[in-house]
Tab-separated table of C-alpha atoms in Angstrom:
chain	number	residue	atom	x	y	z
A	28	MET	CA	-2.272	6.857	-37.827
A	29	ILE	CA	-1.216	4.703	-34.862
A	30	GLU	CA	-3.035	1.946	-33.030
A	31	LYS	CA	-4.050	2.872	-29.511
A	32	ALA	CA	-4.396	0.497	-26.566
A	33	GLY	CA	-7.522	-1.635	-26.886
A	34	GLY	CA	-7.259	-1.893	-30.649
A	35	ASN	CA	-8.728	1.538	-31.436
A	36	THR	CA	-7.124	3.669	-34.092
A	37	ALA	CA	-6.981	7.425	-34.231
A	38	GLU	CA	-5.261	10.102	-36.252
A	39	MET	CA	-2.363	11.385	-34.170
A	40	ASP	CA	0.406	13.785	-35.057
A	41	ASP	CA	3.741	11.981	-34.741
A	42	ARG	CA	5.450	15.293	-33.997
A	43	TYR	CA	4.102	15.172	-30.459
A	44	LEU	CA	5.144	11.622	-29.696
A	45	VAL	CA	8.101	11.091	-27.346
A	46	PRO	CA	10.140	8.157	-28.714
A	47	GLY	CA	12.176	7.766	-25.529
A	48	LEU	CA	9.030	7.402	-23.436
A	49	MET	CA	7.589	4.886	-25.890
A	50	ARG	CA	10.788	2.831	-25.753
A	51	GLY	CA	10.788	2.926	-21.956
A	52	LEU	CA	7.196	1.718	-21.834
A	53	SER	CA	8.023	-1.046	-24.299
A	54	ILE	CA	10.632	-2.271	-21.814
A	55	LEU	CA	7.978	-2.475	-19.080
A	56	GLU	CA	5.490	-4.141	-21.432
A	57	SER	CA	8.031	-6.853	-22.275
A	58	PHE	CA	7.454	-8.358	-18.816
A	59	ASN	CA	4.524	-10.736	-18.459
A	60	ARG	CA	3.314	-13.772	-16.513
A	61	ASP	CA	5.774	-16.070	-18.294
A	62	ARG	CA	8.625	-13.565	-18.353
A	63	GLN	CA	8.790	-12.102	-14.861
A	64	GLU	CA	12.566	-11.620	-14.823
A	65	GLN	CA	14.866	-10.526	-17.651
A	66	THR	CA	18.476	-9.577	-18.140
A	67	MET	CA	19.321	-6.396	-20.015
A	68	ALA	CA	20.335	-8.461	-23.049
A	69	GLN	CA	16.991	-10.258	-23.042
A	70	MET	CA	15.093	-6.974	-22.826
A	71	ALA	CA	17.086	-5.542	-25.736
A	72	LYS	CA	16.276	-8.594	-27.842
A	73	ASN	CA	12.590	-8.739	-26.874
A	74	VAL	CA	11.873	-5.088	-27.677
A	75	GLY	CA	14.284	-4.743	-30.607
A	76	LEU	CA	16.545	-2.059	-29.148
A	77	SER	CA	20.307	-1.675	-29.088
A	78	ARG	CA	22.090	-2.633	-25.891
A	79	SER	CA	23.287	0.924	-25.314
A	80	THR	CA	19.753	2.328	-25.572
A	81	THR	CA	18.416	-0.471	-23.383
A	82	PHE	CA	21.104	0.236	-20.782
A	83	ARG	CA	20.070	3.900	-20.481
A	84	LEU	CA	16.377	3.046	-20.301
A	85	VAL	CA	16.855	0.302	-17.715
A	86	TYR	CA	19.167	2.501	-15.655
A	87	THR	CA	16.517	5.246	-15.600
A	88	LEU	CA	13.611	2.892	-14.867
A	89	GLU	CA	15.539	1.329	-11.999
A	90	ALA	CA	16.453	4.743	-10.579
A	91	ILE	CA	12.800	5.836	-10.374
A	92	GLY	CA	11.452	2.531	-9.065
A	93	TYR	CA	9.816	1.003	-12.136
A	94	LEU	CA	12.379	-1.812	-12.354
A	95	ASP	CA	14.085	-3.682	-9.527
A	96	ARG	CA	17.334	-5.595	-9.788
A	97	VAL	CA	17.002	-9.204	-8.639
A	98	GLY	CA	19.527	-9.639	-5.829
A	99	SER	CA	23.055	-8.817	-6.954
A	100	GLY	CA	22.641	-10.509	-10.332
A	101	LYS	CA	21.999	-9.240	-13.839
A	102	SER	CA	18.253	-9.840	-13.950
A	103	TYR	CA	15.477	-7.306	-13.410
A	104	ARG	CA	11.789	-7.486	-12.561
A	105	LEU	CA	8.977	-4.943	-12.444
A	106	GLY	CA	9.330	-2.557	-9.510
A	107	THR	CA	6.834	-1.418	-6.915
A	108	LYS	CA	6.037	1.766	-8.851
A	109	VAL	CA	4.393	-0.316	-11.580
A	110	LEU	CA	2.306	-2.142	-8.982
A	111	GLU	CA	1.320	1.130	-7.321
A	112	LEU	CA	0.049	2.484	-10.633
A	113	GLY	CA	-2.082	-0.601	-11.155
A	114	TYR	CA	-3.462	-0.580	-7.632
A	115	SER	CA	-4.222	3.140	-7.805
A	116	PHE	CA	-6.217	2.624	-10.993
A	117	LEU	CA	-8.136	-0.375	-9.700
A	118	SER	CA	-8.882	0.995	-6.250
A	119	GLY	CA	-10.117	4.217	-7.832
A	120	ARG	CA	-12.935	2.372	-9.579
A	121	GLU	CA	-16.309	2.324	-7.895
A	122	LEU	CA	-16.801	-0.657	-5.593
A	123	VAL	CA	-20.057	-1.649	-7.270
A	124	ASP	CA	-18.517	-1.453	-10.762
A	125	VAL	CA	-15.734	-3.770	-9.656
A	126	ALA	CA	-18.048	-6.190	-7.873
A	127	ARG	CA	-21.015	-6.455	-10.238
A	128	PRO	CA	-19.573	-8.805	-12.903
A	129	LEU	CA	-18.207	-11.063	-10.174
A	130	LEU	CA	-21.567	-11.099	-8.383
A	131	GLU	CA	-23.258	-11.989	-11.666
A	132	LYS	CA	-20.801	-14.830	-12.210
A	133	LEU	CA	-21.433	-16.119	-8.684
A	134	ARG	CA	-25.199	-15.925	-9.284
A	135	ASP	CA	-24.881	-17.859	-12.547
A	136	GLU	CA	-22.706	-20.550	-10.955
A	137	THR	CA	-24.907	-21.103	-7.894
A	138	SER	CA	-28.440	-19.934	-8.837
A	139	CYS	CA	-28.351	-17.988	-5.550
A	140	SER	CA	-29.202	-14.329	-5.232
A	141	THR	CA	-25.942	-12.479	-4.693
A	142	HIS	CA	-25.419	-9.198	-2.903
A	143	LEU	CA	-22.813	-6.692	-1.819
A	144	VAL	CA	-23.302	-4.815	1.449
A	145	VAL	CA	-21.432	-2.120	3.341
A	146	ARG	CA	-21.794	-0.948	6.922
A	147	GLU	CA	-23.373	2.341	7.941
A	148	GLY	CA	-23.367	2.711	11.705
A	149	VAL	CA	-25.052	-0.338	13.240
A	150	ASP	CA	-26.735	-1.283	9.954
A	151	ILE	CA	-25.686	-2.942	6.742
A	152	VAL	CA	-26.835	-1.389	3.475
A	153	TYR	CA	-27.280	-3.349	0.251
A	154	ILE	CA	-25.445	-1.570	-2.568
A	155	ALA	CA	-25.656	-4.263	-5.273
A	156	ARG	CA	-27.959	-7.200	-5.925
A	157	CYS	CA	-28.196	-9.904	-8.590
A	158	SER	CA	-31.428	-11.900	-8.411
A	159	GLY	CA	-31.007	-15.666	-8.437
A	160	ASN	CA	-32.820	-18.399	-10.317
A	161	THR	CA	-34.574	-19.864	-7.286
A	162	ARG	CA	-38.093	-19.261	-6.002
A	163	LEU	CA	-36.785	-16.945	-3.328
A	164	VAL	CA	-39.286	-14.163	-2.668
A	165	SER	CA	-37.342	-11.374	-1.028
A	166	GLY	CA	-37.978	-7.784	-0.116
A	167	ILE	CA	-34.252	-7.058	-0.386
A	168	THR	CA	-33.439	-4.305	-2.869
A	169	VAL	CA	-30.521	-1.944	-3.332
A	170	GLY	CA	-30.748	0.457	-0.400
A	171	THR	CA	-32.281	-2.046	2.034
A	172	ARG	CA	-30.926	-1.675	5.573
A	173	LEU	CA	-30.680	-4.520	8.087
A	174	PRO	CA	-29.170	-4.709	11.590
A	175	ALA	CA	-25.515	-5.692	11.305
A	176	HIS	CA	-25.398	-7.701	14.537
A	177	ALA	CA	-28.309	-9.936	13.457
A	178	THR	CA	-27.012	-10.953	10.009
A	179	VAL	CA	-23.979	-12.948	8.907
A	180	SER	CA	-23.220	-10.294	6.295
A	181	GLY	CA	-23.085	-7.682	9.046
A	182	ARG	CA	-21.111	-9.851	11.447
A	183	THR	CA	-18.610	-10.530	8.669
A	184	ILE	CA	-17.833	-6.810	8.556
A	185	LEU	CA	-17.994	-6.232	12.324
A	186	ALA	CA	-15.612	-9.141	12.963
A	187	HIS	CA	-12.803	-7.322	11.161
A	188	MET	CA	-13.212	-4.052	13.050
A	189	PRO	CA	-11.303	-3.130	16.232
A	190	ILE	CA	-13.149	-4.211	19.378
A	191	GLY	CA	-12.983	-0.637	20.674
A	192	ASP	CA	-15.004	0.504	17.666
A	193	ILE	CA	-17.566	-2.237	18.304
A	194	VAL	CA	-17.978	-1.138	21.912
A	195	GLY	CA	-18.396	2.472	20.811
A	196	LEU	CA	-21.106	1.481	18.333
A	197	TYR	CA	-23.100	-0.800	20.595
A	198	GLU	CA	-22.592	0.269	24.221
A	199	ASN	CA	-25.960	2.079	24.294
A	200	TYR	CA	-27.650	0.005	21.601
A	201	GLU	CA	-30.979	-1.726	22.200
A	202	PHE	CA	-30.524	-5.210	20.771
A	203	ARG	CA	-33.625	-6.620	19.107
A	204	ARG	CA	-34.231	-10.357	18.793
A	205	TYR	CA	-35.200	-11.553	15.286
A	206	THR	CA	-34.840	-15.312	15.769
A	207	ASP	CA	-33.763	-17.584	18.603
A	208	SER	CA	-30.187	-17.247	17.294
A	209	THR	CA	-30.039	-13.437	17.416
A	210	ILE	CA	-27.339	-11.877	19.595
A	211	THR	CA	-28.981	-9.730	22.271
A	212	SER	CA	-26.153	-8.084	24.237
A	213	LEU	CA	-22.839	-6.328	23.684
A	214	GLY	CA	-20.950	-8.969	25.649
A	215	GLU	CA	-22.436	-11.750	23.555
A	216	LEU	CA	-21.630	-9.828	20.372
A	217	VAL	CA	-17.975	-9.306	21.315
A	218	ILE	CA	-17.539	-12.998	22.146
A	219	GLN	CA	-19.132	-14.028	18.844
A	220	LEU	CA	-17.067	-11.585	16.790
A	221	GLU	CA	-13.852	-12.906	18.324
A	222	LYS	CA	-14.827	-16.324	16.947
A	223	ASP	CA	-15.982	-14.921	13.598
A	224	ARG	CA	-12.723	-13.040	13.067
A	225	TYR	CA	-10.808	-16.227	12.273
A	226	LYS	CA	-13.311	-17.618	9.781
A	227	SER	CA	-13.026	-17.074	6.032
A	228	SER	CA	-16.830	-16.893	5.728
A	229	LEU	CA	-19.946	-17.090	7.886
A	230	ILE	CA	-22.958	-19.300	7.209
A	231	SER	CA	-26.577	-18.700	8.148
A	232	TRP	CA	-28.969	-21.626	8.111
A	233	GLY	CA	-32.081	-19.690	9.084
A	234	TYR	CA	-30.108	-17.343	11.357
A	235	PHE	CA	-31.971	-14.169	10.339
A	236	GLU	CA	-34.846	-15.488	8.230
A	237	PRO	CA	-36.029	-19.000	9.173
A	238	ASN	CA	-36.240	-20.457	5.654
A	239	ILE	CA	-33.248	-18.722	4.081
A	240	ALA	CA	-29.663	-19.964	3.822
A	241	SER	CA	-26.853	-17.423	3.413
A	242	ILE	CA	-23.084	-17.312	3.168
A	243	ALA	CA	-21.112	-14.096	3.649
A	244	ALA	CA	-17.412	-13.439	3.037
A	245	PRO	CA	-15.361	-10.278	3.667
A	246	VAL	CA	-14.060	-7.819	1.075
A	247	PHE	CA	-10.919	-5.845	1.934
A	248	ASN	CA	-9.474	-2.730	0.318
A	249	ARG	CA	-5.922	-1.778	-0.580
A	250	ALA	CA	-5.217	-0.693	3.003
A	251	SER	CA	-6.278	-4.172	4.233
A	252	VAL	CA	-9.327	-2.603	5.884
A	253	ILE	CA	-12.723	-4.291	5.710
A	254	GLU	CA	-14.715	-2.649	2.922
A	255	ALA	CA	-17.833	-4.762	2.406
A	256	SER	CA	-19.158	-8.294	2.396
A	257	VAL	CA	-20.417	-10.564	-0.366
A	258	ILE	CA	-23.519	-12.654	0.324
A	259	ALA	CA	-25.192	-15.509	-1.501
A	260	THR	CA	-28.735	-16.411	-0.403
A	261	CYS	CA	-31.274	-19.051	-1.388
A	262	PRO	CA	-34.194	-20.999	0.084
A	263	ILE	CA	-32.937	-23.639	2.516
A	264	GLU	CA	-34.318	-26.467	0.368
A	265	THR	CA	-32.174	-25.428	-2.644
A	266	TYR	CA	-29.076	-27.284	-1.447
A	267	SER	CA	-28.274	-29.881	1.155
A	268	LYS	CA	-26.557	-28.337	4.147
A	269	ASP	CA	-23.328	-30.203	3.326
A	270	ALA	CA	-23.293	-28.974	-0.279
A	271	PHE	CA	-24.091	-25.419	0.769
A	272	GLU	CA	-21.349	-25.358	3.392
A	273	SER	CA	-18.744	-26.797	1.024
A	274	GLU	CA	-19.360	-26.097	-2.679
A	275	ILE	CA	-21.230	-22.803	-2.349
A	276	ARG	CA	-19.008	-21.547	0.458
A	277	ILE	CA	-15.899	-21.969	-1.707
A	278	LYS	CA	-17.460	-19.989	-4.560
A	279	VAL	CA	-18.549	-17.146	-2.269
A	280	GLU	CA	-15.110	-16.922	-0.663
A	281	LYS	CA	-13.452	-16.891	-4.087
A	282	THR	CA	-15.746	-14.096	-5.273
A	283	ALA	CA	-15.006	-11.963	-2.208
A	284	ALA	CA	-11.279	-12.603	-2.615
A	285	ASN	CA	-11.369	-11.568	-6.279
A	286	ILE	CA	-13.217	-8.348	-5.470
A	287	SER	CA	-10.632	-7.616	-2.774
A	288	LEU	CA	-7.789	-8.161	-5.235
A	289	ALA	CA	-9.490	-5.858	-7.745
A	290	LEU	CA	-9.573	-3.167	-5.049
A	291	GLY	CA	-5.820	-3.519	-4.543
A	292	TYR	CA	-5.835	-5.768	-1.485
A	293	GLN	CA	-2.650	-7.789	-1.059
A	294	PRO	CA	-3.144	-10.942	1.043
A	295	LYS	CA	-0.455	-11.611	3.604
A	296	GLN	CA	1.966	-14.313	2.543
A	297	LEU	CA	2.193	-17.192	5.000
């Protein structure tokens, strides 16, 4: 009987185990947050293998991209193949499954209702919702559709699309006014999206619904393409405008960033 990952045990026939593969994986598992680079001697010591065996394993892992040599020195670090495996696993999970626990955490931290939306044509569609602890009475449910141009959650997604795609979507669109702040023409929309593109989140203080405050932040996928947006909403009287635009904004942006990372997104290094 051997212990499987996650602490489960199961009867397994040792005849079918591949010791060389297990030793190679133990080399990879010896790297962690506090041990990001190791020499061959350190790996041999940490996994309890001879130096000759470690040499062959490291040589093979480096050849196929699972270990990278650091510069021209004797140290190694995990290679891009390991990262690709992780990203492939995470990005293969359903978007809602990845987002839900983070939306629940955001809801618990802010008392706001939290949502995840995606774009379908000129609309946004709610695909996840966690009801908040405020007195917000809302008709929003999973499956609700709203006009993308008239909501900060929709503009958050549109702002990260090519302008040519925006023109194609809206050149024959009949813009409807919902409040005095609603965009009502393609030209106005393009100008606004150019401004929105450089913001880490968008805030609505009665922009779509007069008594509702909202913050939306973008979610990107592994290909750095906009995937969705995260929204937190509450009655305007729940927070002061300053608190909403500072404390709550930071939490919404962090949630969106964490969902993006879980989907395999790699932020550009400045």
